[in-house]
Coordinates of C-alpha atoms and ligand atoms in Angstrom, one line a residue:
X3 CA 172.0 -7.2 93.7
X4 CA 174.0 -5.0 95.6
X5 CA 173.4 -1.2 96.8
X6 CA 176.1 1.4 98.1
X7 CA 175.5 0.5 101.7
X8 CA 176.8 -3.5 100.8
X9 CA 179.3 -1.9 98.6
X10 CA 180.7 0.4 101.6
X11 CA 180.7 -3.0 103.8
X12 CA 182.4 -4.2 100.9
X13 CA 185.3 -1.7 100.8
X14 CA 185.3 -1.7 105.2
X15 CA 185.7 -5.1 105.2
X16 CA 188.5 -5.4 103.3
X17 CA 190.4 -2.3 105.1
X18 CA 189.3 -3.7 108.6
X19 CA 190.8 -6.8 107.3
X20 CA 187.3 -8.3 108.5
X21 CA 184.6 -11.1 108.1
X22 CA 181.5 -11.1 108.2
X23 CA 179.7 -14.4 110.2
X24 CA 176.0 -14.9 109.5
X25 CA 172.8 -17.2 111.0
X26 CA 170.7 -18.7 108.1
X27 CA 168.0 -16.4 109.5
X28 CA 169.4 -13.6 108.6
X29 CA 168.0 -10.8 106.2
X30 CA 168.3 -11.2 103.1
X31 CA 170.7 -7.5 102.5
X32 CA 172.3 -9.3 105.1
X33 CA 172.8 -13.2 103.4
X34 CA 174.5 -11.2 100.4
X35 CA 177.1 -9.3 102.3
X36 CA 177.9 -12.5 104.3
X37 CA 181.5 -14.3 103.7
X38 CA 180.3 -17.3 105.5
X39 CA 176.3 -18.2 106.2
X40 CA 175.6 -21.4 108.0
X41 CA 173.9 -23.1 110.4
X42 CA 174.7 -22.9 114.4
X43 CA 177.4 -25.9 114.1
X44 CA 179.0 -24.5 110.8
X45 CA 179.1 -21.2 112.5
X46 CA 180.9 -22.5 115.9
X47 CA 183.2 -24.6 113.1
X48 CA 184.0 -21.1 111.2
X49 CA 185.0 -19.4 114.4
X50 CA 187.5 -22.3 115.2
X51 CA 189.1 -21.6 111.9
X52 CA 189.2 -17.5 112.0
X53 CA 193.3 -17.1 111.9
X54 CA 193.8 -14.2 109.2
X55 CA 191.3 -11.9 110.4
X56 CA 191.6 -9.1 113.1
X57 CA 187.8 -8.5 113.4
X58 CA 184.8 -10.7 113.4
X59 CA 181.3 -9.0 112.6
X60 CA 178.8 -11.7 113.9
X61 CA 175.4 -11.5 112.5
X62 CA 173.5 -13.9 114.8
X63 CA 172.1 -14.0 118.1
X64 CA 174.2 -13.5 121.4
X65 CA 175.0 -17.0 122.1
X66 CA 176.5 -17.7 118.8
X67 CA 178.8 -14.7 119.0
X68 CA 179.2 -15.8 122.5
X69 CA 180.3 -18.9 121.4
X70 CA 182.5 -17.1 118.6
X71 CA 184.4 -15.2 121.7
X72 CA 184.9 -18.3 123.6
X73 CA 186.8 -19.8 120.4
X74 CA 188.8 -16.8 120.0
X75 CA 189.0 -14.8 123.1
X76 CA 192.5 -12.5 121.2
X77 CA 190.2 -11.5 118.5
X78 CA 187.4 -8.6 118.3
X79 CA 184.2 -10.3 118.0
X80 CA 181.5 -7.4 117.2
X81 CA 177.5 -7.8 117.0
X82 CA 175.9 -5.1 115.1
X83 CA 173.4 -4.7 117.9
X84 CA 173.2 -6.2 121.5
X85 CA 169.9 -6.3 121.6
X86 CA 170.3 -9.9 118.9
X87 CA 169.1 -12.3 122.1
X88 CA 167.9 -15.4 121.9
X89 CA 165.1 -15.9 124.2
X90 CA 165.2 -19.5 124.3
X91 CA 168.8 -19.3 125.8
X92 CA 168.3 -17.6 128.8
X93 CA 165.4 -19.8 129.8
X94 CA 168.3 -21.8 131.8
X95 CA 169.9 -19.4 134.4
X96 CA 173.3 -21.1 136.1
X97 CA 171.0 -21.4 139.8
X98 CA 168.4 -23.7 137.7
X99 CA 170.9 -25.9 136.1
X100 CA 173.5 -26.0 139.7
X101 CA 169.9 -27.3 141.3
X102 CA 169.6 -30.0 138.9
X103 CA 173.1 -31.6 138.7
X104 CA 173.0 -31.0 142.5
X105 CA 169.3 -33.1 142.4
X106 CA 171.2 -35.6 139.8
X107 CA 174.8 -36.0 140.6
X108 CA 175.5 -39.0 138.1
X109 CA 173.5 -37.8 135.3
X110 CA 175.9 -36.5 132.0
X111 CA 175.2 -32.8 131.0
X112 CA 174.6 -31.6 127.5
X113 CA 173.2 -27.7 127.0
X114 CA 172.0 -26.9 123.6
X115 CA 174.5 -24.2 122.2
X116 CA 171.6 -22.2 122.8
X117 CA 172.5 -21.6 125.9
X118 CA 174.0 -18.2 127.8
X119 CA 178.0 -18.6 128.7
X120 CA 177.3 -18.7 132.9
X121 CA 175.2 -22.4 132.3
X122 CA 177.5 -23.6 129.4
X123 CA 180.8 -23.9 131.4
X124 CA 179.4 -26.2 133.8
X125 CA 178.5 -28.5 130.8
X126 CA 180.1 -31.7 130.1
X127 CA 179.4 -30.7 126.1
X128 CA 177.5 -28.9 124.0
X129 CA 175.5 -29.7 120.9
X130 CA 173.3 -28.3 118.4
X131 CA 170.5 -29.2 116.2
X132 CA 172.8 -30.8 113.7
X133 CA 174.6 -33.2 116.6
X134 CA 172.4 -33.7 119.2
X135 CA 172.0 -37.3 119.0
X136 CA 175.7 -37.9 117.9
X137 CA 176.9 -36.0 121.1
X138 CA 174.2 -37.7 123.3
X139 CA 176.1 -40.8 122.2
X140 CA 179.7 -39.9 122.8
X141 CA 179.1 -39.3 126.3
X142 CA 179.4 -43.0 128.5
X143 CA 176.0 -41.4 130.8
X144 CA 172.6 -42.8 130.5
X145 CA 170.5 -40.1 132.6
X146 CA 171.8 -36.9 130.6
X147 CA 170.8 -33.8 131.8
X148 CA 169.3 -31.6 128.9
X149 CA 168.7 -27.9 128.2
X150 CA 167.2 -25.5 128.0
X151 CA 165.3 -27.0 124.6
X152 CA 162.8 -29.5 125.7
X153 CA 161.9 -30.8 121.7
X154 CA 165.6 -31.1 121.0
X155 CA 165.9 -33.0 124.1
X156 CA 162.9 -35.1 123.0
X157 CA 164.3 -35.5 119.9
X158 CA 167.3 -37.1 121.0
X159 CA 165.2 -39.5 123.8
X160 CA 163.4 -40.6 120.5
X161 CA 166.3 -41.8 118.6
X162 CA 168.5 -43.1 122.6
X163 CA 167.9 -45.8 124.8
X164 CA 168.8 -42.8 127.0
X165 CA 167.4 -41.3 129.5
X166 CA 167.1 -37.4 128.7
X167 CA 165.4 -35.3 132.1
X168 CA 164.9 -31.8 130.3
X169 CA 166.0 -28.3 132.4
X170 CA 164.4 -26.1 132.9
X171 CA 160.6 -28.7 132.4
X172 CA 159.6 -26.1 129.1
X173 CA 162.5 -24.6 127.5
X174 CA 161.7 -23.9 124.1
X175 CA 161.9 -21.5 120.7
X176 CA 158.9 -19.0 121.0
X177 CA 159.0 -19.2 117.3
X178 CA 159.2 -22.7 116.5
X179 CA 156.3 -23.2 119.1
X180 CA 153.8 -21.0 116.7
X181 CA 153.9 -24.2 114.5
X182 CA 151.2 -26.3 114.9
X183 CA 150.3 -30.1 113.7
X184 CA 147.3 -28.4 112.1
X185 CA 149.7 -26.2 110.1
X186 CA 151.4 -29.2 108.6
X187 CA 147.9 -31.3 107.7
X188 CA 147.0 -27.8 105.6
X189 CA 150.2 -28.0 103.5
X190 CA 150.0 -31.7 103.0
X191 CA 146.2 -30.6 101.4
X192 CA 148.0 -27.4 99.5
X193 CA 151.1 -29.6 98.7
X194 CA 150.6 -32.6 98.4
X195 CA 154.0 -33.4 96.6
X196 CA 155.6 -31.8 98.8
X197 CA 157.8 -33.0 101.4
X198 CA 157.4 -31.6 104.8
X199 CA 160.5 -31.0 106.5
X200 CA 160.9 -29.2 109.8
X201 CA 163.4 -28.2 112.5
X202 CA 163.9 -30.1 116.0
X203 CA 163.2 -27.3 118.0
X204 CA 159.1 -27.6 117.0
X205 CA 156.8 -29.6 119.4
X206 CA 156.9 -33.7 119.2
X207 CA 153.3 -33.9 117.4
X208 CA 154.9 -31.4 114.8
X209 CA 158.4 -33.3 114.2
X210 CA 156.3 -36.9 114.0
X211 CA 153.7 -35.3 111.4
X212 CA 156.8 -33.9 109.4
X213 CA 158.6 -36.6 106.8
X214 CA 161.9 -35.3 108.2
X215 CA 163.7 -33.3 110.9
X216 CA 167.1 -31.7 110.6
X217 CA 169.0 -28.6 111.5
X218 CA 169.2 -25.7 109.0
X219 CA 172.5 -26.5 107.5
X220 CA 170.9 -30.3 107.1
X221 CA 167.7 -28.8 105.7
X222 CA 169.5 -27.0 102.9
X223 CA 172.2 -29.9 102.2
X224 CA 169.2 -32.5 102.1
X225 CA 167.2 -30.2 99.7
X226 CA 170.4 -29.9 97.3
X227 CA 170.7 -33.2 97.1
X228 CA 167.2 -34.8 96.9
X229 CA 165.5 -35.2 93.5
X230 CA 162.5 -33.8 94.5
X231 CA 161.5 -30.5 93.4
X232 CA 159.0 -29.0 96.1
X233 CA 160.0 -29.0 100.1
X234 CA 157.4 -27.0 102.9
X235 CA 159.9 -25.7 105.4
X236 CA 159.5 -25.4 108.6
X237 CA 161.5 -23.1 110.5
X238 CA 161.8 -19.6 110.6
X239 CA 161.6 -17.8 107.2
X240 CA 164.2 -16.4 106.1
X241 CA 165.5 -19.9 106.2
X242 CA 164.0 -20.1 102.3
X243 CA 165.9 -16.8 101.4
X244 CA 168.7 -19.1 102.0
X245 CA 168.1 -22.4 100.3
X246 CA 166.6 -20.2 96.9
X247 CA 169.9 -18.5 96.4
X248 CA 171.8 -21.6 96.6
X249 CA 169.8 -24.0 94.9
X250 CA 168.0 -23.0 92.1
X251 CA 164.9 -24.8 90.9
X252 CA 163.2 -26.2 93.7
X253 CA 159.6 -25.0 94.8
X254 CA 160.1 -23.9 99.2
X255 CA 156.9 -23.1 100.6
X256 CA 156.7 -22.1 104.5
X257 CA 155.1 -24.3 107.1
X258 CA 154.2 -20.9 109.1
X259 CA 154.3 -17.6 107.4
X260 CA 154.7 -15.7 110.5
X261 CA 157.9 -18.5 111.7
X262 CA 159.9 -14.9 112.2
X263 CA 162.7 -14.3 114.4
X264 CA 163.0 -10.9 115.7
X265 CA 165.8 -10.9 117.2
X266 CA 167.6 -12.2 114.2
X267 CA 166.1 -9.3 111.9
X268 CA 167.2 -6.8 114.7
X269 CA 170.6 -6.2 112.3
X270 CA 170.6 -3.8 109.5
X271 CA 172.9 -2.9 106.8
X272 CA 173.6 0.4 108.7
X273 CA 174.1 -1.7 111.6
X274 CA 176.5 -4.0 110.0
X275 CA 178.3 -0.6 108.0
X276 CA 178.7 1.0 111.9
X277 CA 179.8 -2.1 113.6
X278 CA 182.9 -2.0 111.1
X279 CA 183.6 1.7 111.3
X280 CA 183.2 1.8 115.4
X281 CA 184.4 -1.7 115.8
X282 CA 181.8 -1.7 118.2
X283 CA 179.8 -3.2 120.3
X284 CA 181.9 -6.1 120.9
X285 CA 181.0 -9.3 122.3
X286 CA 183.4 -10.5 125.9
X287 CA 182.8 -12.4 128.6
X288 CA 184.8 -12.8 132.0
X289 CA 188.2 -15.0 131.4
X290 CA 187.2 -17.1 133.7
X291 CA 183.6 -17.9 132.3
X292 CA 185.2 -18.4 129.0
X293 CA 187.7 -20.6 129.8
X294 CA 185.4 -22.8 131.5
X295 CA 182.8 -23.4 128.7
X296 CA 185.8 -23.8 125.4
X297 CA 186.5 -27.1 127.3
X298 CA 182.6 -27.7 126.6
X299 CA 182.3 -26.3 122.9
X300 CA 185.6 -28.3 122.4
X301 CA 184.0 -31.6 123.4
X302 CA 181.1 -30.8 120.9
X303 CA 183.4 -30.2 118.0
X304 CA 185.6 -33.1 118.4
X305 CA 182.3 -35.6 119.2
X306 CA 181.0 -34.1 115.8
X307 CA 184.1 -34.6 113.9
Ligands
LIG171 P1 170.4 -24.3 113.6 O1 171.7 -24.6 114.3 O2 169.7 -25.5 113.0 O3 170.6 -23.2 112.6 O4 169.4 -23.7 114.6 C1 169.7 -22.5 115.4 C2 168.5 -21.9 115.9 O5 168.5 -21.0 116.7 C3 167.2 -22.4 115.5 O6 166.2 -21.7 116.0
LIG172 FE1 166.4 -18.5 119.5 FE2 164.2 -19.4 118.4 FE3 165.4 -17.3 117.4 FE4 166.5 -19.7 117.1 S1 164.6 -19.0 116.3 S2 167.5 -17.8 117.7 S3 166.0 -20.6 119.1 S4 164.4 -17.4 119.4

């Protein structure tokens, strides 16, 4: 249902001749003003494709509209609020990630797109939750250099006869790490129809208690298709405001109540209504810094094709 603050994005956005780019995660006030919602790779995919639009509002956290500015460095890429970071991604500083190429000079490199610009552009690729293992496989190295998510990483050495050495040793999701093996033996008692999904980002004993692992966009494509009616989901939240808008019917009940993102629920309507009107604050990063991580996002979106 919408309110006059959505209905004055509504009217900006069409004047501004803007769109509006969202995380799964997001709010949901924010969900129903979105044009596109999506996972990270649907996301990166969207930004590839923006050609009509003069200004991109990107409702996510600062590596995605990083990655947004990197595709399109002639457009306006706006974040309601700079203060949308992603913890996770700044767990690998360049230094770090320049000592461990320099400690393993034949190993492949794959960051996480979870990863701040200054590390990504000395990548060989990227990937995200949705290709990690195809990417892991389109790259001829078998010591791959892996960051800054260590349970992604593990995820990937699970399913590759591949060496995967992770950088920094602990990188991980603060949020995804509040879920516990002990949260997913209560909802097999509470549900036990239920099947138990959860994102790769959660600890190994979590993903091998769960019945399947998958990205966001994969957890609401799997639940669309699946016969089943009742899923526990285990990421963060708002992931559920998602899925029940779009496929009706189906009973979602969290892994972990308290699976919240902050950062993610730092944007408002307000927020979102100023960011069009200032056009502001907007999302750059030195030419040179760009240039060199598109060769690495490009690499990811042709290896995912
Ligand atoms: P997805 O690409 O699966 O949406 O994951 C992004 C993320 O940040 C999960 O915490
Ligand atoms: Fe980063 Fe974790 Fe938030 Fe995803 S859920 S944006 S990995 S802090």
């Amino acid at each position: 249902m919408s309110n006059s603050l959505q209905d004055e994005i509504q009217k900006l956005k069409k004047e501004k001749n803007a769109i509006i780019l969202a995380h799964n995660y997001q709010p949901k006030e924010i969900q129903e003003i979105a044009d596109f919602l999506g996972d990270s790779l649907e996301l990166c995919i969207k930004a590839s494709e923006i050609d009509d639009k003069d200004l991109v509002i990107f409702c996510g956290v600062d590596f995605m509209a990083e990655t947004a500015f990197i595709l399109n460095p002639d457009k306006k890429i706006v974040i309601p609020t700079l203060e949308a970071e992603c913890p996770m991604a700044h767990m690998l500083p360049e230094d770090v990630l320049l000592e461990a190429k320099k400690a393993h000079p034949d190993a492949g490199v794959i960051l996480y797109v979870n990863s701040i610009a200054e590390a990504k552009q000395h990548a060989d690729t990227l990937c995200t939750s949705a290709n990690a293992v195809k990417v892991a496989k389109s790259i001829p190295h078998d010591t791959i250099l892996f960051g800054p998510d260590k349970n992604l990483g593990n995820h990937v050495a699970e399913k590759l006869d591949k060496e995967i050495i992770p950088v920094p040793s602990d990188g991980h999701c603060y949020v995804h790490r509040l879920i516990h093996v002990e949260d997913v033996e209560l909802k097999r008692q509470q549900y036990p129809n239920a099947e138990i999904i959860c994102h790769p980002e959660c600890d190994m004993q979590v993903q091998k208690a769960c019945d399947e692992v998958m990205s966001t966009g994969g957890m609401l494509r799997h639940i669309a298709q699946s016969d089943k009616e009742e899923f526990v989901i285990g990421t963060e939240i708002d992931m559920i405001t998602r899925i029940n808008s779009e496929v009706p019917g189906k009973k979602l009940y969290p892994l972990l109540e308290g699976a919240i993102c902050k950062t993610m629920k730092l944007h408002t309507l307000e927020k979102v209504r100023d960011a069009l009107v200032n056009e502001a604050p907007e999302v750059s990063l030195p030419c040179e810094v760009a240039d060199k991580s598109r060769k690495a996002v490009e690499h990811m979106l042709n290896a995912s094709k």
